[in-house]
Coordinates of N, CA, C and O in Angstrom, one line a residue:
M3 N -14.3 -14.9 -7.9 CA -14.2 -14.6 -9.3 C -14.1 -16.0 -10.0 O -13.5 -16.9 -9.6
T4 N -14.8 -16.0 -11.2 CA -14.8 -17.2 -12.0 C -14.4 -16.9 -13.4 O -14.3 -15.8 -13.8
G5 N -14.3 -18.0 -14.1 CA -14.0 -17.9 -15.6 C -12.6 -17.4 -15.9 O -11.7 -17.6 -15.2
I6 N -12.5 -16.8 -17.1 CA -11.2 -16.4 -17.7 C -10.5 -15.4 -16.8 O -9.3 -15.6 -16.6
A7 N -11.2 -14.5 -16.2 CA -10.5 -13.4 -15.4 C -9.8 -14.1 -14.2 O -8.8 -13.6 -13.8
A8 N -10.4 -15.1 -13.6 CA -9.8 -15.7 -12.4 C -8.6 -16.5 -12.8 O -7.6 -16.6 -12.0
A9 N -8.5 -17.0 -14.0 CA -7.4 -17.9 -14.4 C -6.3 -17.0 -15.0 O -5.1 -17.5 -15.0
A10 N -6.6 -15.9 -15.5 CA -5.6 -15.1 -16.2 C -4.6 -14.5 -15.2 O -4.9 -13.9 -14.2
A11 N -3.3 -14.7 -15.6 CA -2.2 -14.1 -14.8 C -2.1 -12.6 -15.1 O -2.4 -12.2 -16.2
P12 N -1.8 -11.8 -14.1 CA -1.6 -10.4 -14.4 C -0.5 -10.1 -15.4 O 0.5 -10.9 -15.5
T13 N -0.6 -9.0 -16.1 CA 0.5 -8.6 -16.9 C 1.6 -7.9 -16.0 O 1.3 -7.1 -15.1
R14 N 2.8 -8.3 -16.2 CA 3.9 -7.8 -15.4 C 4.8 -6.9 -16.2 O 5.2 -7.3 -17.3
V15 N 4.9 -5.7 -15.8 CA 5.8 -4.7 -16.5 C 6.9 -4.4 -15.5 O 6.7 -4.0 -14.4
R16 N 8.2 -4.6 -16.0 CA 9.4 -4.3 -15.2 C 9.8 -2.9 -15.5 O 10.0 -2.5 -16.6
V17 N 10.0 -2.1 -14.4 CA 10.6 -0.8 -14.5 C 12.0 -0.9 -14.1 O 12.3 -1.2 -12.9
E18 N 12.9 -0.8 -15.1 CA 14.3 -1.0 -14.8 C 15.0 0.3 -14.3 O 15.1 1.3 -15.0
L19 N 15.3 0.3 -13.0 CA 16.0 1.4 -12.4 C 17.3 0.9 -11.6 O 17.5 1.3 -10.5
G20 N 18.0 0.0 -12.3 CA 19.1 -0.6 -11.6 C 18.7 -1.3 -10.3 O 17.8 -2.1 -10.3
P21 N 19.4 -0.9 -9.2 CA 19.1 -1.6 -7.9 C 17.7 -1.2 -7.4 O 17.2 -1.9 -6.4
R22 N 17.1 -0.2 -7.9 CA 15.8 0.2 -7.4 C 14.6 -0.3 -8.4 O 13.5 0.2 -8.3
A23 N 14.9 -1.3 -9.3 CA 13.9 -1.8 -10.2 C 12.8 -2.4 -9.5 O 12.9 -2.8 -8.4
Y24 N 11.6 -2.3 -10.1 CA 10.4 -2.9 -9.5 C 9.4 -3.3 -10.6 O 9.6 -3.0 -11.8
D25 N 8.5 -4.1 -10.2 CA 7.4 -4.6 -11.2 C 6.1 -3.9 -10.9 O 5.8 -3.5 -9.8
I26 N 5.4 -3.7 -12.0 CA 4.0 -3.3 -11.9 C 3.2 -4.4 -12.4 O 3.4 -5.0 -13.5
L27 N 2.2 -4.8 -11.7 CA 1.2 -5.8 -12.1 C -0.1 -5.2 -12.5 O -0.6 -4.3 -11.8
I28 N -0.6 -5.6 -13.6 CA -1.8 -5.0 -14.2 C -2.8 -6.2 -14.5 O -2.4 -7.1 -15.1
G29 N -4.0 -6.1 -13.9 CA -5.0 -7.2 -14.2 C -6.1 -7.2 -13.2 O -6.1 -6.4 -12.3
R30 N -7.0 -8.1 -13.5 CA -8.2 -8.2 -12.6 C -7.9 -9.0 -11.4 O -7.0 -9.9 -11.4
G31 N -8.6 -8.7 -10.3 CA -8.5 -9.5 -9.1 C -7.2 -9.3 -8.3 O -6.9 -10.1 -7.4
L32 N -6.5 -8.3 -8.5 CA -5.2 -8.1 -7.8 C -5.3 -7.7 -6.4 O -4.5 -8.1 -5.6
I33 N -6.4 -7.1 -6.0 CA -6.6 -6.8 -4.6 C -6.7 -8.1 -3.8 O -6.1 -8.3 -2.7
G34 N -7.4 -9.1 -4.3 CA -7.5 -10.4 -3.7 C -6.2 -11.2 -3.7 O -6.0 -12.1 -2.8
R35 N -5.3 -10.9 -4.6 CA -4.0 -11.5 -4.6 C -2.9 -10.7 -4.0 O -1.7 -11.2 -3.9
A36 N -3.2 -9.5 -3.5 CA -2.1 -8.6 -3.0 C -1.3 -9.2 -1.9 O -0.1 -9.1 -1.9
G37 N -2.0 -9.9 -1.0 CA -1.2 -10.5 0.2 C -0.2 -11.5 -0.3 O 0.9 -11.4 0.2
G38 N -0.6 -12.4 -1.2 CA 0.4 -13.4 -1.7 C 1.5 -12.7 -2.4 O 2.7 -13.1 -2.3
E39 N 1.2 -11.7 -3.3 CA 2.2 -11.1 -4.1 C 3.2 -10.3 -3.2 O 4.4 -10.4 -3.4
I40 N 2.7 -9.7 -2.1 CA 3.6 -8.9 -1.2 C 4.4 -9.9 -0.4 O 5.6 -9.7 -0.2
A41 N 3.7 -10.9 0.2 CA 4.5 -11.9 1.0 C 5.6 -12.6 0.3 O 6.6 -12.9 0.9
E42 N 5.4 -12.8 -1.0 CA 6.4 -13.5 -1.8 C 7.6 -12.6 -1.9 O 8.8 -13.1 -1.9
R43 N 7.4 -11.3 -2.1 CA 8.6 -10.4 -2.3 C 9.1 -9.8 -1.0 O 10.3 -9.5 -0.9
L44 N 8.3 -9.7 0.0 CA 8.7 -9.0 1.3 C 8.2 -9.8 2.5 O 7.3 -9.4 3.2
P45 N 8.7 -11.0 2.7 CA 8.3 -11.9 3.8 C 8.5 -11.2 5.1 O 9.4 -10.5 5.3
G46 N 7.5 -11.4 6.0 CA 7.6 -11.0 7.4 C 7.2 -9.5 7.6 O 7.5 -9.0 8.7
V47 N 6.7 -8.8 6.6 CA 6.4 -7.4 6.8 C 5.0 -7.2 7.5 O 4.2 -8.1 7.5
R48 N 4.9 -6.1 8.1 CA 3.6 -5.6 8.5 C 3.2 -4.4 7.6 O 4.1 -3.8 7.0
A49 N 2.0 -4.0 7.6 CA 1.6 -2.9 6.7 C 0.6 -1.9 7.3 O -0.2 -2.2 8.1
A50 N 0.8 -0.7 6.8 CA -0.2 0.4 7.0 C -0.9 0.5 5.6 O -0.2 0.6 4.6
I51 N -2.2 0.4 5.6 CA -3.0 0.6 4.3 C -3.5 2.0 4.4 O -4.4 2.3 5.2
V52 N -3.1 2.8 3.5 CA -3.6 4.2 3.4 C -4.6 4.3 2.2 O -4.3 3.9 1.1
T53 N -5.7 4.8 2.6 CA -6.8 4.9 1.5 C -7.7 6.1 1.9 O -7.5 6.7 2.9
D54 N -8.7 6.3 1.1 CA -9.7 7.3 1.5 C -11.0 6.6 1.8 O -11.2 5.4 1.6
R55 N -11.9 7.4 2.4 CA -13.2 6.9 2.9 C -14.0 6.2 1.8 O -14.6 5.1 2.0
N56 N -14.0 6.7 0.6 CA -14.7 6.2 -0.5 C -14.2 4.8 -1.0 O -14.9 3.8 -1.1
L57 N -12.8 4.7 -1.1 CA -12.2 3.5 -1.5 C -12.3 2.4 -0.4 O -12.5 1.2 -0.7
A58 N -12.2 2.9 0.8 CA -12.3 1.9 1.9 C -13.6 1.2 1.9 O -13.7 0.0 2.2
A59 N -14.7 1.9 1.6 CA -16.0 1.3 1.6 C -16.2 0.2 0.6 O -16.9 -0.7 0.8
H60 N -15.4 0.3 -0.5 CA -15.6 -0.7 -1.6 C -14.5 -1.8 -1.6 O -14.8 -2.9 -2.1
H61 N -13.3 -1.5 -1.1 CA -12.2 -2.4 -1.3 C -11.3 -2.8 -0.1 O -10.6 -3.7 -0.2
L62 N -11.4 -2.0 1.0 CA -10.5 -2.2 2.1 C -10.7 -3.6 2.7 O -9.7 -4.3 3.0
D63 N -11.9 -4.1 2.9 CA -12.1 -5.4 3.6 C -11.4 -6.5 2.8 O -10.8 -7.4 3.3
R64 N -11.5 -6.4 1.4 CA -10.9 -7.5 0.6 C -9.4 -7.4 0.7 O -8.7 -8.5 0.7
L65 N -8.8 -6.2 0.7 CA -7.4 -6.1 0.8 C -6.9 -6.6 2.2 O -5.9 -7.3 2.3
V66 N -7.6 -6.2 3.3 CA -7.2 -6.7 4.6 C -7.2 -8.2 4.7 O -6.3 -8.8 5.2
A67 N -8.3 -8.8 4.1 CA -8.4 -10.3 4.1 C -7.3 -10.9 3.3 O -6.8 -11.9 3.8
S68 N -6.9 -10.3 2.2 CA -5.9 -10.9 1.4 C -4.5 -10.8 2.2 O -3.8 -11.8 2.1
L69 N -4.3 -9.7 2.8 CA -3.0 -9.6 3.6 C -3.0 -10.6 4.7 O -2.0 -11.3 5.0
E70 N -4.1 -10.7 5.5 CA -4.2 -11.6 6.6 C -4.0 -13.0 6.2 O -3.3 -13.8 6.8
A71 N -4.6 -13.4 5.0 CA -4.4 -14.8 4.5 C -3.0 -15.1 4.2 O -2.6 -16.3 4.3
A72 N -2.2 -14.1 3.9 CA -0.8 -14.3 3.6 C 0.1 -14.0 4.8 O 1.3 -14.0 4.7
G73 N -0.5 -13.9 6.0 CA 0.2 -13.7 7.2 C 0.7 -12.3 7.5 O 1.7 -12.1 8.3
I74 N 0.2 -11.3 6.8 CA 0.6 -9.9 6.9 C -0.4 -9.1 7.8 O -1.6 -9.0 7.4
S75 N 0.0 -8.7 9.0 CA -0.9 -7.9 9.8 C -0.9 -6.4 9.2 O 0.1 -6.0 8.6
S76 N -2.0 -5.8 9.3 CA -2.1 -4.4 8.8 C -3.0 -3.5 9.6 O -3.8 -4.0 10.4
V77 N -2.8 -2.3 9.4 CA -3.6 -1.2 10.1 C -4.1 -0.3 9.0 O -3.3 0.2 8.2
P78 N -5.4 -0.1 8.9 CA -5.9 0.8 7.9 C -5.8 2.3 8.5 O -6.0 2.5 9.6
V79 N -5.5 3.2 7.5 CA -5.4 4.6 7.8 C -6.3 5.3 6.8 O -5.9 5.3 5.6
I80 N -7.4 5.8 7.2 CA -8.4 6.3 6.2 C -8.5 7.8 6.3 O -8.7 8.4 7.3
A81 N -8.2 8.4 5.1 CA -8.3 9.9 4.9 C -9.6 10.3 4.3 O -10.3 9.4 3.7
E82 N -9.9 11.5 4.3 CA -11.0 12.0 3.5 C -10.6 12.1 2.0 O -9.5 12.3 1.7
P83 N -11.6 11.9 1.1 CA -11.3 11.9 -0.3 C -11.0 13.3 -0.8 O -11.5 14.3 -0.2
G84 N -10.3 13.4 -1.8 CA -10.1 14.7 -2.5 C -8.8 15.4 -2.3 O -8.0 15.1 -1.4
E85 N -8.6 16.5 -3.0 CA -7.4 17.3 -3.0 C -7.2 17.9 -1.6 O -6.0 18.2 -1.2
A86 N -8.2 18.2 -0.8 CA -8.0 18.8 0.5 C -7.2 17.9 1.4 O -6.6 18.4 2.4
S87 N -7.1 16.6 1.1 CA -6.3 15.7 1.9 C -4.8 15.8 1.6 O -4.0 15.1 2.2
K88 N -4.4 16.6 0.6 CA -3.0 16.8 0.3 C -2.4 17.9 1.1 O -1.7 18.8 0.6
G89 N -2.7 18.0 2.4 CA -2.2 19.0 3.2 C -1.4 18.5 4.4 O -1.4 17.3 4.7
F90 N -0.8 19.4 5.1 CA 0.0 19.0 6.3 C -0.8 18.3 7.4 O -0.2 17.4 8.0
A91 N -2.0 18.7 7.6 CA -2.8 18.1 8.6 C -3.0 16.6 8.3 O -2.9 15.8 9.2
T92 N -3.3 16.3 7.1 CA -3.5 14.8 6.7 C -2.2 14.1 6.8 O -2.1 13.0 7.2
L93 N -1.2 14.7 6.3 CA 0.2 14.1 6.3 C 0.5 13.8 7.8 O 1.0 12.7 8.1
E94 N 0.3 14.7 8.7 CA 0.6 14.5 10.1 C -0.2 13.3 10.6 O 0.3 12.4 11.3
T95 N -1.5 13.3 10.3 CA -2.4 12.3 10.8 C -2.0 10.9 10.4 O -1.9 10.0 11.2
V96 N -1.7 10.8 9.1 CA -1.3 9.5 8.5 C 0.1 9.1 9.1 O 0.3 7.9 9.5
T97 N 1.0 10.0 9.2 CA 2.3 9.6 9.7 C 2.2 9.2 11.2 O 2.8 8.2 11.6
R98 N 1.4 9.9 12.0 CA 1.2 9.6 13.4 C 0.6 8.2 13.5 O 0.9 7.4 14.4
A99 N -0.3 7.9 12.6 CA -1.0 6.5 12.7 C 0.0 5.4 12.4 O 0.0 4.4 13.0
V100 N 0.9 5.7 11.4 CA 2.0 4.7 11.1 C 2.9 4.5 12.3 O 3.2 3.4 12.7
L101 N 3.3 5.6 12.9 CA 4.2 5.5 14.1 C 3.5 4.9 15.3 O 4.1 4.0 16.0
A102 N 2.2 5.2 15.5 CA 1.4 4.6 16.6 C 1.3 3.1 16.4 O 1.2 2.3 17.4
A103 N 1.2 2.6 15.1 CA 1.1 1.2 14.9 C 2.5 0.5 15.1 O 2.5 -0.7 14.9
R104 N 3.5 1.2 15.4 CA 4.8 0.7 15.6 C 5.4 0.0 14.4 O 6.1 -1.0 14.5
L105 N 5.1 0.5 13.2 CA 5.6 0.0 12.0 C 7.1 0.5 11.9 O 7.4 1.6 12.3
E106 N 7.9 -0.4 11.4 CA 9.3 -0.1 11.3 C 9.8 0.1 9.8 O 9.0 -0.1 8.9
R107 N 11.0 0.5 9.6 CA 11.5 0.8 8.3 C 11.3 -0.3 7.3 O 11.1 -0.2 6.2
R108 N 11.5 -1.6 7.8 CA 11.4 -2.7 7.0 C 9.9 -3.1 6.6 O 9.7 -3.9 5.7
D109 N 9.0 -2.5 7.3 CA 7.6 -2.7 7.0 C 7.1 -1.9 5.8 O 8.0 -1.2 5.1
I110 N 5.9 -1.9 5.4 CA 5.4 -1.2 4.2 C 4.2 -0.3 4.4 O 3.4 -0.5 5.3
I111 N 4.2 0.6 3.5 CA 3.0 1.5 3.4 C 2.3 1.0 2.1 O 2.9 1.0 1.0
V112 N 1.0 0.6 2.2 CA 0.3 0.2 1.0 C -0.7 1.3 0.6 O -1.6 1.6 1.5
A113 N -0.6 1.8 -0.6 CA -1.6 2.8 -1.0 C -2.7 2.1 -1.7 O -2.5 1.4 -2.7
L114 N -3.9 2.2 -1.2 CA -5.1 1.6 -1.8 C -5.8 2.7 -2.5 O -6.7 3.4 -2.0
G115 N -5.3 3.0 -3.7 CA -5.8 4.1 -4.5 C -4.7 4.8 -5.2 O -3.5 4.7 -4.9
G116 N -5.1 5.7 -6.1 CA -4.1 6.5 -6.8 C -4.4 7.9 -6.5 O -5.0 8.3 -5.5
G117 N -3.8 8.8 -7.3 CA -4.1 10.2 -7.2 C -3.6 10.7 -5.8 O -2.5 10.5 -5.4
V118 N -4.5 11.3 -5.1 CA -4.2 11.9 -3.7 C -3.7 10.8 -2.8 O -2.7 10.9 -2.1
V119 N -4.4 9.6 -2.8 CA -4.0 8.5 -1.9 C -2.6 8.1 -2.2 O -1.7 7.9 -1.4
G120 N -2.3 7.9 -3.5 CA -0.9 7.5 -3.9 C 0.1 8.5 -3.6 O 1.2 8.2 -3.0
D121 N -0.2 9.8 -3.8 CA 0.8 10.8 -3.5 C 1.1 10.9 -2.0 O 2.2 11.0 -1.5
L122 N 0.0 10.9 -1.2 CA 0.1 11.0 0.2 C 0.8 9.8 0.8 O 1.8 9.9 1.6
S123 N 0.5 8.6 0.4 CA 1.1 7.4 0.8 C 2.6 7.3 0.5 O 3.4 7.0 1.4
G124 N 2.9 7.7 -0.7 CA 4.3 7.7 -1.1 C 5.2 8.7 -0.3 O 6.3 8.4 0.1
F125 N 4.6 9.9 0.0 CA 5.3 10.9 0.8 C 5.5 10.4 2.2 O 6.6 10.5 2.8
V126 N 4.4 9.8 2.8 CA 4.6 9.3 4.1 C 5.6 8.2 4.2 O 6.5 8.2 5.1
A127 N 5.6 7.3 3.2 CA 6.7 6.2 3.1 C 8.1 6.8 3.0 O 9.0 6.4 3.7
A128 N 8.2 7.9 2.3 CA 9.5 8.5 2.1 C 10.1 9.2 3.4 O 11.3 9.2 3.6
I129 N 9.2 9.8 4.2 CA 9.6 10.6 5.3 C 9.6 9.8 6.7 O 10.2 10.3 7.7
T130 N 8.9 8.7 6.7 CA 8.8 7.9 8.0 C 9.9 6.9 8.2 O 10.2 6.1 7.3
R131 N 10.5 6.9 9.3 CA 11.6 6.0 9.7 C 12.7 6.0 8.7 O 13.3 5.0 8.3
R132 N 13.0 7.2 8.2 CA 14.1 7.4 7.2 C 13.8 6.6 5.9 O 14.7 6.3 5.1
G133 N 12.6 6.4 5.6 CA 12.2 5.8 4.4 C 11.7 4.3 4.5 O 12.4 3.5 4.9
M134 N 10.4 4.2 4.3 CA 9.8 2.8 4.4 C 9.5 2.4 2.9 O 9.4 3.2 2.0
R135 N 9.3 1.1 2.8 CA 8.9 0.5 1.5 C 7.5 0.9 1.2 O 6.6 1.1 2.1
F136 N 7.2 1.0 -0.1 CA 5.9 1.5 -0.6 C 5.3 0.6 -1.7 O 6.0 0.1 -2.6
V137 N 4.1 0.2 -1.5 CA 3.4 -0.6 -2.5 C 2.1 0.1 -2.9 O 1.3 0.6 -2.0
Q138 N 1.9 0.2 -4.2 CA 0.6 0.9 -4.6 C -0.1 -0.1 -5.6 O 0.4 -0.6 -6.5

């Protein structure tokens, strides 16, 4: 990335929830910066990247490279796109993939996408290992 977009810092919006407060970053180029942003806040984590087939084709390689550059190992978990993936079968598949990767409670689930991917990822994070951390 070149020019103004490369130099511009993302907009940071703080969601105040007491001890559960978190930041939302909005801006261009965040997939390429994701590894550094995550490593700064959660050093030493490993990640499951949950996404769908369509998003994976366009963005997964960049996110994996960003995580690797920051020293974060990851395992991609790719679901089919659309509302049909909001079922127990997909939930089970994604949860089993996270468990098979031997990710622990201190590790993270990264949702690469919103909508179905975000809902599915958040639910997997909530029920796996008594609650894992979640990044979207």
